Coordinates of C-alpha atoms in Angstrom, one line a residue:
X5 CA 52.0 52.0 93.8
X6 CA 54.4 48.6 93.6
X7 CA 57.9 49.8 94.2
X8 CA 61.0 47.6 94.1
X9 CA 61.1 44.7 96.9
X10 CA 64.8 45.6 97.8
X11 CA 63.5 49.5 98.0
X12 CA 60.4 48.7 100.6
X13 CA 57.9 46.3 101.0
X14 CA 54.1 46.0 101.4
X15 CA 51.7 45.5 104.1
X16 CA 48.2 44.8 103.5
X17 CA 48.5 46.8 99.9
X18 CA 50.0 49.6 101.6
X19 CA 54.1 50.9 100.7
X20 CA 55.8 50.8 103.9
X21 CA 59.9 52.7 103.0
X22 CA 63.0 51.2 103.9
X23 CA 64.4 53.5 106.5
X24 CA 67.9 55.0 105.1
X25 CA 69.5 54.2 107.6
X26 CA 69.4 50.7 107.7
X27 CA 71.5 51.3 104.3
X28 CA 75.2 50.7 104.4
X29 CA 76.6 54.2 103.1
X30 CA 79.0 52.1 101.0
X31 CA 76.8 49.4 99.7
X32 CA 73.6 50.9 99.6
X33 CA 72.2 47.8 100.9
X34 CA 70.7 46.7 104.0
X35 CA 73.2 46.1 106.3
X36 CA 73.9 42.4 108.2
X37 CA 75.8 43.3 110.6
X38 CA 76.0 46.7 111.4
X39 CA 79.5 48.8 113.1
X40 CA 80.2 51.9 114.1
X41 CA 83.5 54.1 113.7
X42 CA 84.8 56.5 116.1
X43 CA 83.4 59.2 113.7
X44 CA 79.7 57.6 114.4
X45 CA 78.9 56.9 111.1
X46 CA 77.4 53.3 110.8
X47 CA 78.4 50.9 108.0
X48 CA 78.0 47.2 107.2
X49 CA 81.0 45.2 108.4
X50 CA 81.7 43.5 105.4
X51 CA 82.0 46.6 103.7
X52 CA 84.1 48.9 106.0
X53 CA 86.1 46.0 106.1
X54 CA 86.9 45.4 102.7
X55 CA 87.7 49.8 102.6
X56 CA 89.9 49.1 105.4
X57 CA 91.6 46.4 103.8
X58 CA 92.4 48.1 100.4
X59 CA 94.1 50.7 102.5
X60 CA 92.3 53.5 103.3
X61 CA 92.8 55.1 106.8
X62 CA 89.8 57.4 106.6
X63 CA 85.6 57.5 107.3
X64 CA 84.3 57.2 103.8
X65 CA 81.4 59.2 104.4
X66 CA 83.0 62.1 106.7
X67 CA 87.0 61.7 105.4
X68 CA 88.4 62.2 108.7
X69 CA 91.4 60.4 109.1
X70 CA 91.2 57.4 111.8
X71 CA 92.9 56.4 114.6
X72 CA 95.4 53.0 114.2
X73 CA 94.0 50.5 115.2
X74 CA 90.7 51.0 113.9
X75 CA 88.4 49.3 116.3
X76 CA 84.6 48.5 114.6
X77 CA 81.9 48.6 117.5
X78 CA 78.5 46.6 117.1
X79 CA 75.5 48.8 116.7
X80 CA 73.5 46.4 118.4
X81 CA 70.5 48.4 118.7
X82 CA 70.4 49.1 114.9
X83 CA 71.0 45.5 114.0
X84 CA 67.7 45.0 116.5
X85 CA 65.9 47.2 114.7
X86 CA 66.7 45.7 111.3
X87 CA 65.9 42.2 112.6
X88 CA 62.2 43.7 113.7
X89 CA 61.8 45.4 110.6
X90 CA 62.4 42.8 108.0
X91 CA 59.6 40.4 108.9
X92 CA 58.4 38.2 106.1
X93 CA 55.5 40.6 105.0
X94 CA 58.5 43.2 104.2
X95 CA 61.9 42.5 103.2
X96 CA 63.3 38.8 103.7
X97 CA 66.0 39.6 106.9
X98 CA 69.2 39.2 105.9
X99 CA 71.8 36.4 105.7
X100 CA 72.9 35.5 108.9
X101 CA 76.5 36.7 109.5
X102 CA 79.0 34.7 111.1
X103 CA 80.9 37.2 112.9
X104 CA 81.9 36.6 116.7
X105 CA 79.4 39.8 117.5
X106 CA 76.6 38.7 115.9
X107 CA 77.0 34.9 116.7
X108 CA 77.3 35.9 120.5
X109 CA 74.3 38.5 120.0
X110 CA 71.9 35.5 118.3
X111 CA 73.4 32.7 121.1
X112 CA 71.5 35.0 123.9
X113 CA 68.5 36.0 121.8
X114 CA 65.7 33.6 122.3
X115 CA 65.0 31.2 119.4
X116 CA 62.3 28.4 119.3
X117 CA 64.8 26.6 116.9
X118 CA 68.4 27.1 118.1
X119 CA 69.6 24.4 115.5
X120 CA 70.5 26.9 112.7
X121 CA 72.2 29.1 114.8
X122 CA 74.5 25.6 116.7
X123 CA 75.2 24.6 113.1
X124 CA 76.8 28.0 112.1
X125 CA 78.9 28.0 115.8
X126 CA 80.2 24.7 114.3
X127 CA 81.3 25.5 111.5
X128 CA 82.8 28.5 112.9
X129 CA 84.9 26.7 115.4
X130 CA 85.7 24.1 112.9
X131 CA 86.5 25.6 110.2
X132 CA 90.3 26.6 109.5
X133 CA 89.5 29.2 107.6
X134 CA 87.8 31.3 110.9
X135 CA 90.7 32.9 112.5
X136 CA 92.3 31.5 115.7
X137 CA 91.8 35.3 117.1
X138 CA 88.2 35.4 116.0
X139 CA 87.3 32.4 117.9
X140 CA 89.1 33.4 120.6
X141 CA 87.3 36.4 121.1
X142 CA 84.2 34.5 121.1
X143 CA 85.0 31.8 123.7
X144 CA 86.4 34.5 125.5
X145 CA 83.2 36.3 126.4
X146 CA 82.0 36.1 129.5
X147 CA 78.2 36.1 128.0
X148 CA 79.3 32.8 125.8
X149 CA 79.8 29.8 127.9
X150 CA 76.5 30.3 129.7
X151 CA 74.5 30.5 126.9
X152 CA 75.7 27.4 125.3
X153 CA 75.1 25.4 128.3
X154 CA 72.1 27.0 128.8
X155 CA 70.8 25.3 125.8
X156 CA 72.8 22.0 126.9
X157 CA 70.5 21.6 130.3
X158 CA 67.2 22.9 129.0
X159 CA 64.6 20.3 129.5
X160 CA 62.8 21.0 126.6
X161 CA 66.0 20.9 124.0
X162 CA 65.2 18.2 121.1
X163 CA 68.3 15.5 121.2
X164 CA 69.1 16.8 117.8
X165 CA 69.9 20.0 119.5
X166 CA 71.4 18.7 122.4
X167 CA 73.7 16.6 120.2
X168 CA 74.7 20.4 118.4
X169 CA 75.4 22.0 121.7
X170 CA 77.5 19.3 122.9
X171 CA 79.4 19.4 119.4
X172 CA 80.3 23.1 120.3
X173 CA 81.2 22.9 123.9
X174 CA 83.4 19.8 122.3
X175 CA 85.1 22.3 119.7
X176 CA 85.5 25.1 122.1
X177 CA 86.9 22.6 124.8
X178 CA 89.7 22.1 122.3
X179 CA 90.8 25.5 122.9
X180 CA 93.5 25.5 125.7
X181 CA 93.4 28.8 125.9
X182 CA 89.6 29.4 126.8
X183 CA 88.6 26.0 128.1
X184 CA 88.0 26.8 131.9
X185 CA 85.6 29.3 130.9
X186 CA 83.2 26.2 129.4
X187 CA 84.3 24.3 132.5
X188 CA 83.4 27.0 135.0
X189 CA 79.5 27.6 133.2
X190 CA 79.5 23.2 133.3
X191 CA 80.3 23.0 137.1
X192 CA 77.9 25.9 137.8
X193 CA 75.2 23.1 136.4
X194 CA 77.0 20.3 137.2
X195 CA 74.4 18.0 137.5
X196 CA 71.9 18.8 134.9
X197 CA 75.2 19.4 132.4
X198 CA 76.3 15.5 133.2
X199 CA 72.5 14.2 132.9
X200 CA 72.3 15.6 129.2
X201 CA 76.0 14.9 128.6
X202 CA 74.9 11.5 129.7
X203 CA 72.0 11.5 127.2
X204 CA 74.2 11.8 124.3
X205 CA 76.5 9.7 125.5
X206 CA 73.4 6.8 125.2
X207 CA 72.6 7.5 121.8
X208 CA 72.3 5.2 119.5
X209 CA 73.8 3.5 116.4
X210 CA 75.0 6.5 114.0
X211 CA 75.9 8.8 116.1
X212 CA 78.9 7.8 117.4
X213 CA 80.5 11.6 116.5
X214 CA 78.5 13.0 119.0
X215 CA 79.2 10.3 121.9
X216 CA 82.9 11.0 121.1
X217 CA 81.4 14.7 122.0
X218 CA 79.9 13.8 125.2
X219 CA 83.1 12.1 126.4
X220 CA 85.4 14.2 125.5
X221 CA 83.2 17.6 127.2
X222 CA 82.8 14.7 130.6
X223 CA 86.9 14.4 130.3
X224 CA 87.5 17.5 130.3
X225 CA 85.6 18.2 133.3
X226 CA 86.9 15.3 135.3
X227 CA 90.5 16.8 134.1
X228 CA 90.1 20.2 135.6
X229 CA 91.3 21.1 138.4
X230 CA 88.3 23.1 139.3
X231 CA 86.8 20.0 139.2
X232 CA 87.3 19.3 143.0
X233 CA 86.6 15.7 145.0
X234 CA 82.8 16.4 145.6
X235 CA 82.3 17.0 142.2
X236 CA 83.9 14.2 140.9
X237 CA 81.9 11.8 143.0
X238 CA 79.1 13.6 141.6
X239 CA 79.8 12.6 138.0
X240 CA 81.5 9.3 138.6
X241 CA 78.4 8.0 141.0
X242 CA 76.1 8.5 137.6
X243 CA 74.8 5.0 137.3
X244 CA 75.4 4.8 133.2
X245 CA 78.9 7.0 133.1
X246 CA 81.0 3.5 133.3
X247 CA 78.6 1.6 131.4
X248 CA 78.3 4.2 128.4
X249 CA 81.8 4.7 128.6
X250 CA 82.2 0.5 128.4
X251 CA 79.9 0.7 125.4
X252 CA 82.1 2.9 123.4
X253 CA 85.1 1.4 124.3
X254 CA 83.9 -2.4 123.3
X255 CA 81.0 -2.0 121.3
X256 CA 78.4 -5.1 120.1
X257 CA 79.8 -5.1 116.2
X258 CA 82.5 -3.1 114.8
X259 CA 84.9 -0.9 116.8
X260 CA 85.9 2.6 116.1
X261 CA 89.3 3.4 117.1
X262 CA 88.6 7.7 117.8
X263 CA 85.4 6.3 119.9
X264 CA 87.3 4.0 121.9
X265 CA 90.1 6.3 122.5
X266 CA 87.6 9.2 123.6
X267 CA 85.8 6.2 126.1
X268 CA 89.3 5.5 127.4
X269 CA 91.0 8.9 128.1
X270 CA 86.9 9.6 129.7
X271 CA 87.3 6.1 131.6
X272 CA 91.2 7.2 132.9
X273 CA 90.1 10.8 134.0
X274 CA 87.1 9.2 136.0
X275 CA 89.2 5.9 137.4
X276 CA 90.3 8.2 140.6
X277 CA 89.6 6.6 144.3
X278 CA 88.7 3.3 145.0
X279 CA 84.6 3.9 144.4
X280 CA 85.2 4.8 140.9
X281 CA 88.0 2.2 140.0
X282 CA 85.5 -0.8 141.9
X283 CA 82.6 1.2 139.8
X284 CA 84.6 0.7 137.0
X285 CA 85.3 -3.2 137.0
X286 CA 81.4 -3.4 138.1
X287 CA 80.2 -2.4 134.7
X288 CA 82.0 -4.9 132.8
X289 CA 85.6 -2.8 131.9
X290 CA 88.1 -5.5 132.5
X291 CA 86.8 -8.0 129.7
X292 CA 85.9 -5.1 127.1
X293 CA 89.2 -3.9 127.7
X294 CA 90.9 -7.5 127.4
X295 CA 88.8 -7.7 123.8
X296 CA 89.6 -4.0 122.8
X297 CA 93.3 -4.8 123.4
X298 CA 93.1 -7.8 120.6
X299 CA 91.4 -5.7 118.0
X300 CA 93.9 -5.6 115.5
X301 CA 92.4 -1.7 114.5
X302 CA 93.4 -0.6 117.8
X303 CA 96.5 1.8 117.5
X304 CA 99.8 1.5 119.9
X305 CA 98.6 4.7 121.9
X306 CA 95.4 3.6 122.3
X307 CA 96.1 0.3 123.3
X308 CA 98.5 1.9 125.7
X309 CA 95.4 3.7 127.1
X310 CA 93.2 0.7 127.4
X311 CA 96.6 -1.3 129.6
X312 CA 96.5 1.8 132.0
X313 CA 92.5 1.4 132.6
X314 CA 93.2 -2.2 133.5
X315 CA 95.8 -1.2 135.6
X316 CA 93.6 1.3 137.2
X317 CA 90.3 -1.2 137.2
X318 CA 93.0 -3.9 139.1
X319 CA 93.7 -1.5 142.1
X320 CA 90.2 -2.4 143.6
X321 CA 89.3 -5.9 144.9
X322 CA 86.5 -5.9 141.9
X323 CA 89.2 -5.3 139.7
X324 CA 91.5 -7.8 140.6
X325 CA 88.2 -10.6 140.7
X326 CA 87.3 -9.6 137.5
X327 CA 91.0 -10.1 135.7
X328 CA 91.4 -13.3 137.3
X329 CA 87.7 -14.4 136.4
X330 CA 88.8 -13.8 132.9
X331 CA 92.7 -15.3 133.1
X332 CA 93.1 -16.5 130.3
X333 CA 91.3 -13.4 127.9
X334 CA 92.9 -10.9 130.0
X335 CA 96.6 -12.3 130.4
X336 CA 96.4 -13.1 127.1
X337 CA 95.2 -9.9 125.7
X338 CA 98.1 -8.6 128.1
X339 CA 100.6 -10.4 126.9
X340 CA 100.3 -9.6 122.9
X341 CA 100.7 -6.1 123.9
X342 CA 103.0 -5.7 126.5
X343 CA 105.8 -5.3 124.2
X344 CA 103.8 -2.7 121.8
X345 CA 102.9 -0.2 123.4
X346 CA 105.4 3.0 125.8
X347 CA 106.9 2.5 129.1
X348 CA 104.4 3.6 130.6
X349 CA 102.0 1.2 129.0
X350 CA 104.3 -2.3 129.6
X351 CA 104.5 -0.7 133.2
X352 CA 101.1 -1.0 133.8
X353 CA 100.6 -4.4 131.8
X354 CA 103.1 -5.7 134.7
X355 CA 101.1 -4.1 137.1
X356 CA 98.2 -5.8 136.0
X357 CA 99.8 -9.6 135.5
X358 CA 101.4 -8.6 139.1
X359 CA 97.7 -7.8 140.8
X360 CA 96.7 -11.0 139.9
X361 CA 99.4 -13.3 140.4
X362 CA 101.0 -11.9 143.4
X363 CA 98.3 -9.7 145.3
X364 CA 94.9 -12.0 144.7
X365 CA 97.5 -15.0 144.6
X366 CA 95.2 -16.4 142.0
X367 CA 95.9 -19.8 141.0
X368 CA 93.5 -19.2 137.3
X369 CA 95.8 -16.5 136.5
X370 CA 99.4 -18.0 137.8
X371 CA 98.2 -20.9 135.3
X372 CA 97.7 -18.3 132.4
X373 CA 100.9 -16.4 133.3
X374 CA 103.1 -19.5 133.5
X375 CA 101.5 -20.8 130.2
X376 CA 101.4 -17.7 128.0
X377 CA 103.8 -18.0 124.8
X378 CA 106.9 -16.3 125.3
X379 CA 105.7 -14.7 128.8
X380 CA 108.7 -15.1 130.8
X381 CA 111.2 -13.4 128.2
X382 CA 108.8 -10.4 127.8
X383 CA 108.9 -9.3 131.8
X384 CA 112.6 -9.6 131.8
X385 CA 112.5 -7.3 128.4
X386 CA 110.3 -5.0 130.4
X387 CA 112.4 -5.3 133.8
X388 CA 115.8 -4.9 132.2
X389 CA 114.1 -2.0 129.7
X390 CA 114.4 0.8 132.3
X391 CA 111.3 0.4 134.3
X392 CA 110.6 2.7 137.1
X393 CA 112.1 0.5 140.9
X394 CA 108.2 -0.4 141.6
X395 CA 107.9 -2.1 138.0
X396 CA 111.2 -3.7 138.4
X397 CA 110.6 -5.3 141.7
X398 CA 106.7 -6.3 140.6
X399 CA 108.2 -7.6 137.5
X400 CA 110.9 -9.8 139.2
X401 CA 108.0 -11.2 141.8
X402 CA 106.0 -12.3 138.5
X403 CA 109.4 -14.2 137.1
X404 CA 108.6 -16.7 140.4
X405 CA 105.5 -17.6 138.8
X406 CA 107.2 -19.4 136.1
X407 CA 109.0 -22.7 136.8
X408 CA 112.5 -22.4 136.0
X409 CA 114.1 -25.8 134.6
X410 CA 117.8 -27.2 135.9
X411 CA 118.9 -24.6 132.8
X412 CA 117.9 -21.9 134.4
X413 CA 115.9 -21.2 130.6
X414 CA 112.2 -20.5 131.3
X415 CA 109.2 -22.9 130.5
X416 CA 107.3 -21.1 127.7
X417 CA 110.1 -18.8 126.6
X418 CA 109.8 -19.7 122.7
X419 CA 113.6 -19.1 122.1
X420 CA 117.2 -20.6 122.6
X421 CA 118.2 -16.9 124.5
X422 CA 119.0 -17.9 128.0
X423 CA 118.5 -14.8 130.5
X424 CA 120.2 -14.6 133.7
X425 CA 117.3 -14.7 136.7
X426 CA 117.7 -11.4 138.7
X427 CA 118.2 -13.2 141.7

């Protein structure tokens, strides 16, 4: 009584028959992922697709012309019937399909291993070849966002999971367009969303991808503007934010320039208020900083990044203590870069030699101002470069710091060029 696997299957000796319907009428096979035309004839995507592409305008079963667009709606209820029927004692179910319907249909089906389902979402997202419109639509649904995070603050998600979901929400993020929708399904779990986030974030060596991930989903929160002043303190008051963030920005061996960028636009977006900057400089971000700024591998935007965290860290009073309890590191570090980097980078690198100098009045870092190669010629370059008035007048009260000889030619200015003083 054996018939062909692909025409039935078997169940304890017995023939149990494919129901024809779960046939494709163009394909004859079992369909993946099954649509409906306006005619309500059902056909496998993939294969109404490829009739629509070659040109043809019509139902192939019923030949009645169809309406332009042609709009292919998920038979849901089939595909569930499909999915029951083709349990391993029958037929082997079918590939899983990778359109937006039946990725959004398996994201809110329970699964006691989401991991395949995360991988084919990341590939979706990633991949250039999935059209922009496709993954539109999917981000777009209001059934999508939920269910990701869903899986992000389960309790009982494996960190290999967690890692995937976070890779996702990363990817979809990304998307201008649809971002606020992943924000909005974060701040309704704000807490348990920034404890996992949090989690990945404290992963360990080789798997740095995925704490680039977790601070680039905790930046884009901390960037939105739903994201309001009670929330904020919320995330920024997590006890291992700063120091995970510090970790990826200076880590113990070799740095990686896209993890240390993703710490620093993380640590700017959270450097807001005086809590968060003091938080900040109490986990240890003005010396990383400092050494992140003489890594040769760092880039000029980067860099630029990491001067505007010092900046921001040396706007509270444990900012300011910890620049000058490092002088010499940090106005060193300073110094090589100021010239470097944007305006808006040597703006803050005078911001931060001015914090010290002139607003703790430190004498350690006068001394290491006063001393640094070449120090005296770079403010003026940044002064006369077309600084906003609040850079120009900090950057003419650091010129007083160095002594100026009966020449009127600064001590430690490594040239012959003689600069007329500003005053």
């Amino acid at each position: 009584m054996g018939t062909r696997r692909e025409k039935g299957g078997r169940v304890d000796g017995l023939e149990v028959k494919l129901p024809s319907f779960f046939r494709c009428p163009i394909s004859l096979e079992v369909m993946r992922s099954p649509v409906s035309l306006c005619t309500g004839v059902t056909y496998d995507r993939d294969s109404i697709q490829r009739w629509l592409d070659s040109g043809h305008r019509t139902c192939p079963a019923t030949r009645l012309p169809l309406p332009s667009p042609v709009h292919l709606v998920p038979n849901l209820t089939l595909r569930r019937l499909i999915h029951l029927w083709s349990t391993p004692h029958l037929l082997p179910p079918p590939p899983p399909s990778s359109s937006p319907d039946d990725l959004l249909l398996d994201l809110r089906s329970p699964s006691s291993d989401p991991l395949p389902l995360l991988d084919r979402l990341s590939a979706f997202f990633s991949s250039p070849a999935t059209d922009d419109s496709e993954k539109d639509r999917l981000a777009s649904s209001v059934h999508f966002a939920p269910a990701l995070v869903s899986l992000v603050v389960d309790d009982n998600a494996g960190l290999e999971t967690l890692r995937m979901a976070v890779r996702v929400l990363a990817l979809v993020l990304g998307m201008e367009s649809r971002r606020e929708l992943a924000i909005a399904a974060l701040l309704a779990h704000l807490d348990g969303s920034v404890s996992a986030l949090l989690k990945v974030l404290k992963s360990g060596d080789g798997a740095e991808d995925y704490r680039i991930d977790a601070a680039t989903v905790i930046e884009s929160i901390l960037s939105s503007p739903s994201c309001d002043s009670e929330r904020r303190i919320l995330i920024v008051e997590k006890p291992d934010l700063f120091p995970e963030l510090v970790r990826l920005i200076d880590p113990p061996d070799t740095m990686d320039p896209a993890a240390a960028d993703a710490g620093l636009r993380c640590l700017l977006a959270a450097a807001k208020g005086r809590h968060a900057r003091a938080g900040m400089a109490r986990a240890g971000a003005v010396p990383a900083l400092a050494r992140a700024l003489t890594a040769a591998e760092l880039p000029a935007t980067t860099a630029e990044r990491a001067l505007k965290a010092m900046e921001a860290a040396a706007r509270s009073a444990e900012g300011r203590a910890a620049v000058c309890e490092a002088a010499e590191a940090c106005v060193g570090a300073v110094m090589e870069r100021v010239l470097k980097v944007g305006r808006e980078g040597r703006e803050a690198a005078v911001a931060v030699l001015w914090a010290a100098c002139v607003a703790a009045e430190d004498r350690r870092a006068r001394e290491a101002v006063a001393g640094a190669r070449g120090g005296a010629a770079k403010i003026l370059v940044v002064m006369q470069g077309g600084c906003s008035p609040a850079a120009a007048r900090m950057a003419g009260e650091l010129l007083r710091v160095f002594k100026v000889d009966a020449t009127s030619c600064s001590v430690g200015y490594d040239t012959k060029t003689t600069h007329i003083m500003p005053y």
